[in-house]
Tab-separated table of C-alpha atoms and ligand atoms in Angstrom:
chain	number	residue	atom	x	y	z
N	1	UNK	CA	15.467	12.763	-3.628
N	2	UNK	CA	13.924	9.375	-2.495
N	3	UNK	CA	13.441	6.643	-5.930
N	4	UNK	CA	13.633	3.185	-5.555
N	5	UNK	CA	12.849	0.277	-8.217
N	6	UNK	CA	11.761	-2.914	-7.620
N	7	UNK	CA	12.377	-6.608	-9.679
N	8	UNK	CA	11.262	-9.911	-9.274
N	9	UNK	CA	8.670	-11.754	-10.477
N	10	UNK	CA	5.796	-13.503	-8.065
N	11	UNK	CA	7.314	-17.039	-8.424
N	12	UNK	CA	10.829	-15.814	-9.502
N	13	UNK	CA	13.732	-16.966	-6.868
N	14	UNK	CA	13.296	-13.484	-4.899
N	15	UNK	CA	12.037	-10.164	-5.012
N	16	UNK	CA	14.879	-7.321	-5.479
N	17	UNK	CA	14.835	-3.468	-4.644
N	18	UNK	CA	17.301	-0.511	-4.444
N	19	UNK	CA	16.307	2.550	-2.667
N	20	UNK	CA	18.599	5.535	-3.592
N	21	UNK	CA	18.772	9.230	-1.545
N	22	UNK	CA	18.436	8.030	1.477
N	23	UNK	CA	20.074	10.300	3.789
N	24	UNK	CA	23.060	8.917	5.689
N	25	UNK	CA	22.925	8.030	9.542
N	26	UNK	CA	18.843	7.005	9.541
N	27	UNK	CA	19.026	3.858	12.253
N	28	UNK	CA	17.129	1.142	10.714
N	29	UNK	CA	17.026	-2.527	11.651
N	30	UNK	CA	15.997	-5.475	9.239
N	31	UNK	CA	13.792	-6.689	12.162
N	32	UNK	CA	11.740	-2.775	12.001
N	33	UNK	CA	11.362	-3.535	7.907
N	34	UNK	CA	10.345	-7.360	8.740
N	35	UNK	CA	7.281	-5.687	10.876
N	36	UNK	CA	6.110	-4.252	7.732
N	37	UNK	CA	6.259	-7.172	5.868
N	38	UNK	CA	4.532	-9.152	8.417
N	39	UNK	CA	1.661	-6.465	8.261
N	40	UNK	CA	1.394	-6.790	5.019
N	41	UNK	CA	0.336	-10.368	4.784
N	42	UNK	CA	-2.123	-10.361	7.356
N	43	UNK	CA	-5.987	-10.458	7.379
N	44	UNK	CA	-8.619	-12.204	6.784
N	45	UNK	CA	-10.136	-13.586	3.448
N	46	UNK	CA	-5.783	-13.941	2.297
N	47	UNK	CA	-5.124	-16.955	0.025
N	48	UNK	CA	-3.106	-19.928	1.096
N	49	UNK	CA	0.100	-18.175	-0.476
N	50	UNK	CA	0.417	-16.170	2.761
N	51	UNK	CA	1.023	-19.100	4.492
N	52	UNK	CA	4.179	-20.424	2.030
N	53	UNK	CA	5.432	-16.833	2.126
N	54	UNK	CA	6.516	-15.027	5.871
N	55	UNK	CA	8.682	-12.582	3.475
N	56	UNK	CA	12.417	-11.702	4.902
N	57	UNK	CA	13.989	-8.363	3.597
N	58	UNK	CA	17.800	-9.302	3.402
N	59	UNK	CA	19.814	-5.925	3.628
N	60	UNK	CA	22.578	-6.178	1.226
N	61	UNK	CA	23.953	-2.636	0.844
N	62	UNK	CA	23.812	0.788	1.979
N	63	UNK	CA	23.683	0.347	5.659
N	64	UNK	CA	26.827	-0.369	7.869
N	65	UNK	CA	25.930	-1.121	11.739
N	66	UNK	CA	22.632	-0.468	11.944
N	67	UNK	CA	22.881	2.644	10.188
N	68	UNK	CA	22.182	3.971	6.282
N	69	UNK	CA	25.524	5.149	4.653
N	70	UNK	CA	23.579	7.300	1.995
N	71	UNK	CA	24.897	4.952	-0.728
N	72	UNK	CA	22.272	2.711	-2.454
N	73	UNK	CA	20.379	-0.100	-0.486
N	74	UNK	CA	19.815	-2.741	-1.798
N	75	UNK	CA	17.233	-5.615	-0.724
N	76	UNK	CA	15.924	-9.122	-1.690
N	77	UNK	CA	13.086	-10.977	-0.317
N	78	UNK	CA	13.659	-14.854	-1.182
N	79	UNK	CA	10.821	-16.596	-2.708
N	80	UNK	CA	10.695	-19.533	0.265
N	81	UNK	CA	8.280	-21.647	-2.491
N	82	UNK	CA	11.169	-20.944	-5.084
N	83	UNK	CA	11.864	-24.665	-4.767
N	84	UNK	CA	8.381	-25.378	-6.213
N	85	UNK	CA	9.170	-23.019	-9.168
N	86	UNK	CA	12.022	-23.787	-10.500
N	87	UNK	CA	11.332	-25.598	-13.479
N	88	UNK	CA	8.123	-23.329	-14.716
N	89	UNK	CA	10.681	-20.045	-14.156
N	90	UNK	CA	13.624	-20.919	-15.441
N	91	UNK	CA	16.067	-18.297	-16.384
N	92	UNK	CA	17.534	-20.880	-18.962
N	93	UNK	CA	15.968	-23.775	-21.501
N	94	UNK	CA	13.369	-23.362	-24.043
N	95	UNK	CA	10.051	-24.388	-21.819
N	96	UNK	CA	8.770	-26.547	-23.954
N	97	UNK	CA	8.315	-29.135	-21.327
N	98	UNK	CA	5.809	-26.040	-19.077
N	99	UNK	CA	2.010	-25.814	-20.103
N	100	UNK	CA	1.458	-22.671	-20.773
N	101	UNK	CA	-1.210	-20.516	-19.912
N	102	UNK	CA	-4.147	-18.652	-22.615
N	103	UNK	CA	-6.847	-18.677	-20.981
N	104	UNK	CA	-7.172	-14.767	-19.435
N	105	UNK	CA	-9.042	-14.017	-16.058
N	106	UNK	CA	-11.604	-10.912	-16.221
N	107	UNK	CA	-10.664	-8.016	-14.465
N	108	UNK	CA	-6.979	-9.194	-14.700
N	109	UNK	CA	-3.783	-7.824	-16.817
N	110	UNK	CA	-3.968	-11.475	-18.329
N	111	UNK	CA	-5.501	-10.254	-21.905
N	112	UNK	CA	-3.849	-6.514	-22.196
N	113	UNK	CA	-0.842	-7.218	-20.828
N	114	UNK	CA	-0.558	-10.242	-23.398
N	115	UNK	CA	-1.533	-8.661	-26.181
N	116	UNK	CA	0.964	-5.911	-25.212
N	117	UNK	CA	4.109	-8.347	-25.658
N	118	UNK	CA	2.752	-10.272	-28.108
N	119	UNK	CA	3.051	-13.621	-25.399
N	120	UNK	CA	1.800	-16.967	-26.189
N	121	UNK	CA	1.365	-17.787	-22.632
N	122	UNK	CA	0.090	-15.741	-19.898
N	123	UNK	CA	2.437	-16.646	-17.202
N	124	UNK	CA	4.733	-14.302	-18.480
N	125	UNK	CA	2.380	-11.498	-17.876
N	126	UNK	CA	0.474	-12.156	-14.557
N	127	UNK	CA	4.138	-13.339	-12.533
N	128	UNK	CA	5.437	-9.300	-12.991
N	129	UNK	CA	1.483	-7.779	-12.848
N	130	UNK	CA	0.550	-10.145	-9.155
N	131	UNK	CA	0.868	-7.542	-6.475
N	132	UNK	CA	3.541	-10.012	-4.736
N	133	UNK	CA	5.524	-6.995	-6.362
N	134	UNK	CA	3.873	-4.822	-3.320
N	135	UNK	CA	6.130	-6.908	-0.772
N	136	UNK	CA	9.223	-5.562	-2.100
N	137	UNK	CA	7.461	-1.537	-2.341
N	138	UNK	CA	6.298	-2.349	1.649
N	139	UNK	CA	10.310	-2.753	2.229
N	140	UNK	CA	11.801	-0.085	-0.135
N	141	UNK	CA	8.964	2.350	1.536
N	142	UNK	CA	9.959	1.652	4.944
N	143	UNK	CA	13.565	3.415	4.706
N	144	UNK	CA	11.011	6.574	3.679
N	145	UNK	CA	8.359	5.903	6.690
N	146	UNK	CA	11.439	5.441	9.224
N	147	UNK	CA	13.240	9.031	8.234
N	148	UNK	CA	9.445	10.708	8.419
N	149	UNK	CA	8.759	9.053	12.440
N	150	UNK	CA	12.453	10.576	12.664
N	151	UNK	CA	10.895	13.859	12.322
N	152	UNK	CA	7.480	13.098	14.160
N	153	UNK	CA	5.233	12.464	10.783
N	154	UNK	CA	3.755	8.856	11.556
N	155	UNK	CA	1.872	7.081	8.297
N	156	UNK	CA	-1.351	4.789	9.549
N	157	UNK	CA	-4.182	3.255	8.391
N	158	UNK	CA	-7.370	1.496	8.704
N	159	UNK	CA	-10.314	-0.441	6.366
N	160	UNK	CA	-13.747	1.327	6.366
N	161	UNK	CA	-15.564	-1.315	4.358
N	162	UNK	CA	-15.165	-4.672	2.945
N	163	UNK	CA	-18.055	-4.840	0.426
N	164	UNK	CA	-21.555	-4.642	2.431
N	165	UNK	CA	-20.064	-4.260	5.731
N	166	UNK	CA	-19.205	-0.889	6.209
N	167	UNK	CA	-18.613	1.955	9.444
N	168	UNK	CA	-21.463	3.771	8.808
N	169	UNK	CA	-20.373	5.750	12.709
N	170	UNK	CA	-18.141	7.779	11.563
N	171	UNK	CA	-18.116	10.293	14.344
N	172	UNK	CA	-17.600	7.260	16.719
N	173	UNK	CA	-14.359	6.437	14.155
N	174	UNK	CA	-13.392	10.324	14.450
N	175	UNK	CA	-13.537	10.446	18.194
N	176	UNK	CA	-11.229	6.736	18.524
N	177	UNK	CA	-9.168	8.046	16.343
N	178	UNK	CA	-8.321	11.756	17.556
N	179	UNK	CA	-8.169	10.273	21.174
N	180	UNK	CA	-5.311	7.907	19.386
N	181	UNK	CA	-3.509	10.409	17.356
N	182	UNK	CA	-2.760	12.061	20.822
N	183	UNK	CA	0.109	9.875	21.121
N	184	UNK	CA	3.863	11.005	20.284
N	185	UNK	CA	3.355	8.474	17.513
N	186	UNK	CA	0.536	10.002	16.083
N	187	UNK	CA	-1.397	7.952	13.357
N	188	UNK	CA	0.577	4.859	13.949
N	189	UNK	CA	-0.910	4.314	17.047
N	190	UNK	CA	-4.159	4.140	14.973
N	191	UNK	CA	-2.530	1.550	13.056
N	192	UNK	CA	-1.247	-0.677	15.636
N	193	UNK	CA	-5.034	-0.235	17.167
N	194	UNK	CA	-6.586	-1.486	13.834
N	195	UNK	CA	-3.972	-4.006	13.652
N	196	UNK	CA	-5.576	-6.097	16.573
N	197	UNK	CA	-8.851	-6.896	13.609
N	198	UNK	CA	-8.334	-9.306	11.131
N	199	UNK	CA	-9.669	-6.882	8.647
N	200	UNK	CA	-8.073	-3.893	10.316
N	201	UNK	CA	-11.595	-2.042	11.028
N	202	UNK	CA	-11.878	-0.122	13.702
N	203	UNK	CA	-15.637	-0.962	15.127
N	204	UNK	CA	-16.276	-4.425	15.951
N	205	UNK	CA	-19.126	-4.918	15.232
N	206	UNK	CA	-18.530	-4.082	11.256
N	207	UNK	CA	-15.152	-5.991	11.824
N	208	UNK	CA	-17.236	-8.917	12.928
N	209	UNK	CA	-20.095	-8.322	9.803
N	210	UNK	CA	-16.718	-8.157	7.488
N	211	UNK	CA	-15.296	-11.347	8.432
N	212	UNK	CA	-18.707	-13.241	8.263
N	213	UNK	CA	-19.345	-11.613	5.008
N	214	UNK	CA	-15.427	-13.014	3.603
N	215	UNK	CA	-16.327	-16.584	4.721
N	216	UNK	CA	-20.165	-16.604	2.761
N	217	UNK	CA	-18.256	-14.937	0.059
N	218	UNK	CA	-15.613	-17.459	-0.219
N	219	UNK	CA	-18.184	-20.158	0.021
N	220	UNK	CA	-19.711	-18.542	-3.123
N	221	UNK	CA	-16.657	-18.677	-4.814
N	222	UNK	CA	-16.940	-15.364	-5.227
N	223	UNK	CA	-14.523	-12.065	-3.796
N	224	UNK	CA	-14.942	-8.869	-2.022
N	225	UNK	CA	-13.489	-4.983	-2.706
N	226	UNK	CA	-13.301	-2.117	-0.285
N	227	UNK	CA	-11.973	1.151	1.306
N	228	UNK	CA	-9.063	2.053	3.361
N	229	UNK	CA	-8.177	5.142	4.914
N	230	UNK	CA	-4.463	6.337	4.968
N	231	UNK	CA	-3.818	8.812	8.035
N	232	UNK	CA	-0.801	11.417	8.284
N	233	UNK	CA	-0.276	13.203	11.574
N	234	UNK	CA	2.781	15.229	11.897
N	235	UNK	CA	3.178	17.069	8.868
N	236	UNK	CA	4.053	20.410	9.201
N	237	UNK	CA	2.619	23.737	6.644
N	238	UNK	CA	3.854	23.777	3.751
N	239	UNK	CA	4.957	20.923	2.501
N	240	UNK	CA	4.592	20.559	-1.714
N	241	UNK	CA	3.920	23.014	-3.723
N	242	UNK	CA	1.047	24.846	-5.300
N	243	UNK	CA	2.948	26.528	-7.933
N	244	UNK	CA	3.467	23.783	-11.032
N	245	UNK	CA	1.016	20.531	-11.738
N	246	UNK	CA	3.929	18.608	-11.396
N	247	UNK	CA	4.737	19.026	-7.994
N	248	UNK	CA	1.760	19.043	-6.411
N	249	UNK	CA	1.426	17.024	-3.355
N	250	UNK	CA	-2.363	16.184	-3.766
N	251	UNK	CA	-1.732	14.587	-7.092
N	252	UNK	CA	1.485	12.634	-5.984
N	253	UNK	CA	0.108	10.924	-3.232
N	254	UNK	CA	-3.095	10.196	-5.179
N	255	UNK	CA	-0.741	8.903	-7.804
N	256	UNK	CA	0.564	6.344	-5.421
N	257	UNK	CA	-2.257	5.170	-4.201
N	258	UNK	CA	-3.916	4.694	-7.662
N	259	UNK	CA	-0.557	2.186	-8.307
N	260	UNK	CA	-1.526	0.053	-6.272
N	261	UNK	CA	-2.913	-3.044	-7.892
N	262	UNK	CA	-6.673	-2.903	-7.696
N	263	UNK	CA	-7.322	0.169	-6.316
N	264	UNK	CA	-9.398	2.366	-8.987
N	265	UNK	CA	-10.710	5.197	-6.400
N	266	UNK	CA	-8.685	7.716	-4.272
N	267	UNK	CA	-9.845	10.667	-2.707
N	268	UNK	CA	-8.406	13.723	-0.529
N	269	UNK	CA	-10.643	13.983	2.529
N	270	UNK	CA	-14.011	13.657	1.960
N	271	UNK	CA	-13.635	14.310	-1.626
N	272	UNK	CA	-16.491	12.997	-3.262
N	273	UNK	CA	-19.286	13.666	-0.889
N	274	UNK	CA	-18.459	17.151	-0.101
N	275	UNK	CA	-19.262	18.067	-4.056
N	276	UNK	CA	-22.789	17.580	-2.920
N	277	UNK	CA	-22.526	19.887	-0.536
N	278	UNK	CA	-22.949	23.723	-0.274
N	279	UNK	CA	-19.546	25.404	0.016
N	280	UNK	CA	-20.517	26.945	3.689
N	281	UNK	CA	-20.654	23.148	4.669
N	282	UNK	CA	-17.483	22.370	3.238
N	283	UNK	CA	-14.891	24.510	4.012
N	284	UNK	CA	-12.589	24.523	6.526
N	285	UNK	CA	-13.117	27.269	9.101
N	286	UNK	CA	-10.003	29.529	10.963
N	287	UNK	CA	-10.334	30.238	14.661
N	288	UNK	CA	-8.002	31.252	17.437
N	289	UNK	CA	-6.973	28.914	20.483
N	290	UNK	CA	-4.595	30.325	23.040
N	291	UNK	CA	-3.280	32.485	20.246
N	292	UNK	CA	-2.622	29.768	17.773
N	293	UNK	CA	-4.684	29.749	14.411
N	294	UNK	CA	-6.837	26.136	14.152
N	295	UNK	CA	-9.475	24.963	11.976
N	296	UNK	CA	-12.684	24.045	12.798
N	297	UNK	CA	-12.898	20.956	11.086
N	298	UNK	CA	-10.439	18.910	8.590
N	299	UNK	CA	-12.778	18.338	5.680
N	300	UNK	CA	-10.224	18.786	3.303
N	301	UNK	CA	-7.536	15.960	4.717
N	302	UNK	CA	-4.818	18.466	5.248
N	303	UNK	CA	-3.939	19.580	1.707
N	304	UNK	CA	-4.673	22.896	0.270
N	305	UNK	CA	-3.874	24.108	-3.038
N	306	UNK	CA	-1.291	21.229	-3.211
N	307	UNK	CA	0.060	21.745	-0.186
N	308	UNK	CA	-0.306	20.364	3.507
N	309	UNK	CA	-2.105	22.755	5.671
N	310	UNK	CA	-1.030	21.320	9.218
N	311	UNK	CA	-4.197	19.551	9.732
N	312	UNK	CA	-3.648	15.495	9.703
N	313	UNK	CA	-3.668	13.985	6.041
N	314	UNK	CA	-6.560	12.091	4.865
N	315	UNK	CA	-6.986	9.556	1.975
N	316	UNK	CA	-9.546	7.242	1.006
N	317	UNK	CA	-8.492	4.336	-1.458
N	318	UNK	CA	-10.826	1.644	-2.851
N	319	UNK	CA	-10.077	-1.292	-3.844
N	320	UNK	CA	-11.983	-3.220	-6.382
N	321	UNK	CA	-13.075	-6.676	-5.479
N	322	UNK	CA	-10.143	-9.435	-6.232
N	323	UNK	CA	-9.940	-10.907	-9.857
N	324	UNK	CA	-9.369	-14.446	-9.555
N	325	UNK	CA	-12.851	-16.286	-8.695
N	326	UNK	CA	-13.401	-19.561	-7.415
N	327	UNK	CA	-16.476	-19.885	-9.035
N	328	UNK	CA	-15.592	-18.130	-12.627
N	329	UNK	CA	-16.530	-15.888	-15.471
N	330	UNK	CA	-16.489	-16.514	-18.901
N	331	UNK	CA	-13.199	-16.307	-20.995
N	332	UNK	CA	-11.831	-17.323	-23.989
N	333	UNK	CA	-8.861	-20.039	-24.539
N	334	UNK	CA	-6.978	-18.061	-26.688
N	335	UNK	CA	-5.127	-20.970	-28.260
N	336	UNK	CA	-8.004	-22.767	-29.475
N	337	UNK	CA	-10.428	-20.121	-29.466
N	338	UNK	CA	-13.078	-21.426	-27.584
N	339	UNK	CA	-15.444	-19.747	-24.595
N	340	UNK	CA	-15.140	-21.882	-21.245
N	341	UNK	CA	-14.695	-20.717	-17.822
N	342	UNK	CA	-12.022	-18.457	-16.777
N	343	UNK	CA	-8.999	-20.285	-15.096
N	344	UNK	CA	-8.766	-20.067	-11.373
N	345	UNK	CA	-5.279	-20.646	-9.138
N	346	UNK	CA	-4.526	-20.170	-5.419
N	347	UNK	CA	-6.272	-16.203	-4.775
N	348	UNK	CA	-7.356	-14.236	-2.167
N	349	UNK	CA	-10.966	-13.481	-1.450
N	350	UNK	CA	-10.113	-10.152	0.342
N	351	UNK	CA	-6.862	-8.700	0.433
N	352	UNK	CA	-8.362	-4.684	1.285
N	353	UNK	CA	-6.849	-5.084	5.110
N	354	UNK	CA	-3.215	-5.595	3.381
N	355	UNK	CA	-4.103	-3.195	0.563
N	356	UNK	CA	-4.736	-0.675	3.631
N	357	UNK	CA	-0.343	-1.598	4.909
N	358	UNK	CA	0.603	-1.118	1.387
N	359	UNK	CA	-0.883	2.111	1.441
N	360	UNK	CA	0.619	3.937	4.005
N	361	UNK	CA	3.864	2.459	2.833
N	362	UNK	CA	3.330	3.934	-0.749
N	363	UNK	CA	2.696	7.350	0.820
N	364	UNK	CA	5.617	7.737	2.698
N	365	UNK	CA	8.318	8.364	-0.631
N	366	UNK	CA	6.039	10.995	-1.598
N	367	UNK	CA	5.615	12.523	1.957
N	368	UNK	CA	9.377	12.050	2.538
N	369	UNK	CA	10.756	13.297	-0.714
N	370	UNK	CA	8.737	16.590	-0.030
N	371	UNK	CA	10.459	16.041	3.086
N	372	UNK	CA	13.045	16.508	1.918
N	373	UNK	CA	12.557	19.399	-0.429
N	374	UNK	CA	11.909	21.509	1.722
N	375	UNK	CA	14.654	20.855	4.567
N	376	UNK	CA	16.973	18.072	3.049
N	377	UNK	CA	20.295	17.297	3.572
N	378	UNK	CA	22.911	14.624	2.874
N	379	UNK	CA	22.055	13.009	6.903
N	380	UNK	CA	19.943	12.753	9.762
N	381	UNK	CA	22.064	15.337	11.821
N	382	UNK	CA	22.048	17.737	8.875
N	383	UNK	CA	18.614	17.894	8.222
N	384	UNK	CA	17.762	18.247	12.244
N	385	UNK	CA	19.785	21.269	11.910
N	386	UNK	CA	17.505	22.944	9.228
N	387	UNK	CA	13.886	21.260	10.478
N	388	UNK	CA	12.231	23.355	13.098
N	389	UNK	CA	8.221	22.583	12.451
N	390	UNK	CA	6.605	25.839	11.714
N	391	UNK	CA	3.528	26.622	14.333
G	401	FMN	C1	-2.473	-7.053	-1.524
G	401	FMN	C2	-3.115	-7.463	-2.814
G	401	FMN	C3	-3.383	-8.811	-3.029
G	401	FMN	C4	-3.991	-9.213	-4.209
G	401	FMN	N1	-4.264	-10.548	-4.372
G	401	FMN	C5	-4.846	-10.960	-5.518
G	401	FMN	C6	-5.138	-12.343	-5.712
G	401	FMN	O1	-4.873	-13.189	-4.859
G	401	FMN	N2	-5.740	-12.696	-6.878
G	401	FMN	C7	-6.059	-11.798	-7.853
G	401	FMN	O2	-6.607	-12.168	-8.865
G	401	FMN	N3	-5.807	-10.482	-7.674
G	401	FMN	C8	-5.201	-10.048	-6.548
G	401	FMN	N4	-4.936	-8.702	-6.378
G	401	FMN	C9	-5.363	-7.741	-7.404
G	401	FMN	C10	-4.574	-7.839	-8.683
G	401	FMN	O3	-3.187	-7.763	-8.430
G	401	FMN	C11	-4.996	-6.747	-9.656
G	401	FMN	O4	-6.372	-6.681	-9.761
G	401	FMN	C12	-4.395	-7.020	-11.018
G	401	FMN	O5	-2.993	-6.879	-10.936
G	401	FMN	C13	-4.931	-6.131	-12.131
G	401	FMN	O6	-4.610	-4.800	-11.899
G	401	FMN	P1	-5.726	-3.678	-11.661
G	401	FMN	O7	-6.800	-4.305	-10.835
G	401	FMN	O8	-4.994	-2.597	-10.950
G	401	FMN	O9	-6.243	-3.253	-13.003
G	401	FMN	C14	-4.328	-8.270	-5.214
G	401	FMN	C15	-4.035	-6.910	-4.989
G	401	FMN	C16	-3.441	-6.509	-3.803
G	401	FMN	C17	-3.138	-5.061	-3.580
């Protein structure tokens, strides 16, 4: 099975990861990973950070010519401001000549994760808990998302609100996007389509409300949530399991969404609005076409009972809005124990559009690893031996 780990703190001298059961013989290029990256650092209302960064995945290990060996991979994305750093992260030296930080942002791991270690300064906390971490999950991920388009299951995504400004159209959403996932690469194409906004929404007009909403916000020194969608076409029946919590596919991939720093909602299709709803309204209806068994609709994003039922995959993440205000809140200096206003440092306003690429990559372990369950093997050419998608 798929686990990777990831190391590195936000200003360290790079991010590290190793990805382990990987099968052997997946083509993968540095250049396909580097994509992903790229993604992820893009849209508007980002902090001036994305600008220092452009992250590189280095492959170190575990693929020979283009080509994963099913050994280990390991990767490292240098810290191109590292330079900058080096004194305030030192591996070595006592510190004493670095200020250090008590003075916690609201909303933040600052306090907890402080009081946690028992740390006098709150650099030590926030440089492991900034989602800079959620570069080096983007790269371990893609290994996952490249074996899945392999097999014809494409991961994509797209932003349905940034605070005020949301698609309220959602049939006009529906239609763009079943006309996309026509393609042979399914929900990706849906990606690459929200791609072309800066806040990766799919009707203009809210894209353009979005991005005038980021700039008053920013001039308010103030910062903006909102929710994603995560898309999965290509999935056949069956995959997960309904028969032990543990393995159930609804609650993994919720799981994964919900790490993701600053996202405190998921939901499975259209989760929370269909509780208001009478039953007959909700579920999913069985017909025939040309002797094939469809549904009528795909309120429940694809997963029954834990399982995928064929129909695309739908989740709904939200994203709370960023921590770190221009224009502060109240804190506490912890060292001298006096109220003042909470400290601010170089933050995005927005970061939901690159919350949304994070996303699908988070997914794809999970969808790949019950993958993989069900018709695994130690390669590529193995497993196309035992995958036939069921009708
Ligand atoms: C892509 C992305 C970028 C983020 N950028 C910032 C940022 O610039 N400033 C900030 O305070 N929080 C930012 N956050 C949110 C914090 O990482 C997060 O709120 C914090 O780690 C506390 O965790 P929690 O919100 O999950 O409880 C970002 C999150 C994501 C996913």
């Amino acid at each position: 099975m798929i686990r990777y780990l990831t190391a590195g703190e936000s200003h360290g001298q790079a991010l590290v990861g190793i990805v382990e059961g990987i099968p052997a013989g997946l083509s993968i290029s540095t250049e396909y990973i580097n994509h992903q990256l790229w993604r992820r650092q893009q849209g508007y209302g980002r902090g001036g950070r994305m600008r220092i960064e452009t992250d590189r995945v280095e492959i170190i290990s575990g693929v020979r010519f283009g080509k994963t060996l099913g050994s280990p991979i390991a990767l490292v994305i240098q810290n191109r401001d590292w330079a900058n750093w080096t004194q305030k992260m030192a591996i070595e030296g006592d510190g004493k000549s670095v200020e250090k930080i008590s003075v916690p942002r609201p909303g933040h791991v600052d306090f907890a994760g402080m009081k946690k270690y028992g740390f006098d300064d709150i650099r030590n906390v926030i440089e492991r808990g900034s989602a800079r971490e959620t570069a080096m999950r983007v790269a371990c991920s893609t290994f996952a998302r490249k074996l899945l388009e392999d097999f014809g299951i494409f991961i994509g995504s797209h932003v349905l609100s940034i605070g005020s400004a949301k698609v309220t159209d959602r049939s006009k959403i529906d239609r763009l996007i079943r006309k996309l996932t026509v393609a042979s690469c399914g929900a990706y194409k849906t990606t690459e389509e929200a791609d072309k906004s800066e806040v990766r929404i799919l009707d203009p007009e809210v894209s353009k409300k979005a991005i005038a909403l980021i700039k008053r916000t920013k001039k308010l020194g103030d910062t903006l949530g909102g929710i994603f969608e995560v898309i999965v076409t290509g999935a056949p029946v069956g995959l997960g399991s309904y028969v032990h919590f543990d393995r159930k596919l609804d609650g993994l991939l919720t799981q994964a969404l919900m790490s993701i720093h600053a996202v405190k909602g998921v939901e499975i299709g259209q989760g929370f609005a269909n509780a208001a709803e009478f039953g007959s309204n909700v579920h999913d209806g069985f017909g025939l076409h040309s002797g094939r068994v469809v549904r009528t609709s795909n309120k429940a994003g694809g997963l029954e009972g834990g399982i995928t039922n064929g129909e695309m995959i739908v989740l709904h993440a939200a994203m709370k809005p960023i921590s770190t205000l221009a224009n502060p809140l109240r804190s506490v200096d912890l060292k001298r124990m006096k109220t003042l206003d909470a400290r601010y440092e170089r933050s995005d306003v927005c970061a939901v559009p690159a919350c949304s690429v994070i996303g699908e990559a988070v997914v794809a372990p999970v969808l790949a690893n019950a993958f993989l369950e069900k018709y695994g093997g130690d390669s590529v050419r193995e497993i196309r031996t035992r995958y036939k998608k069921p009708s």
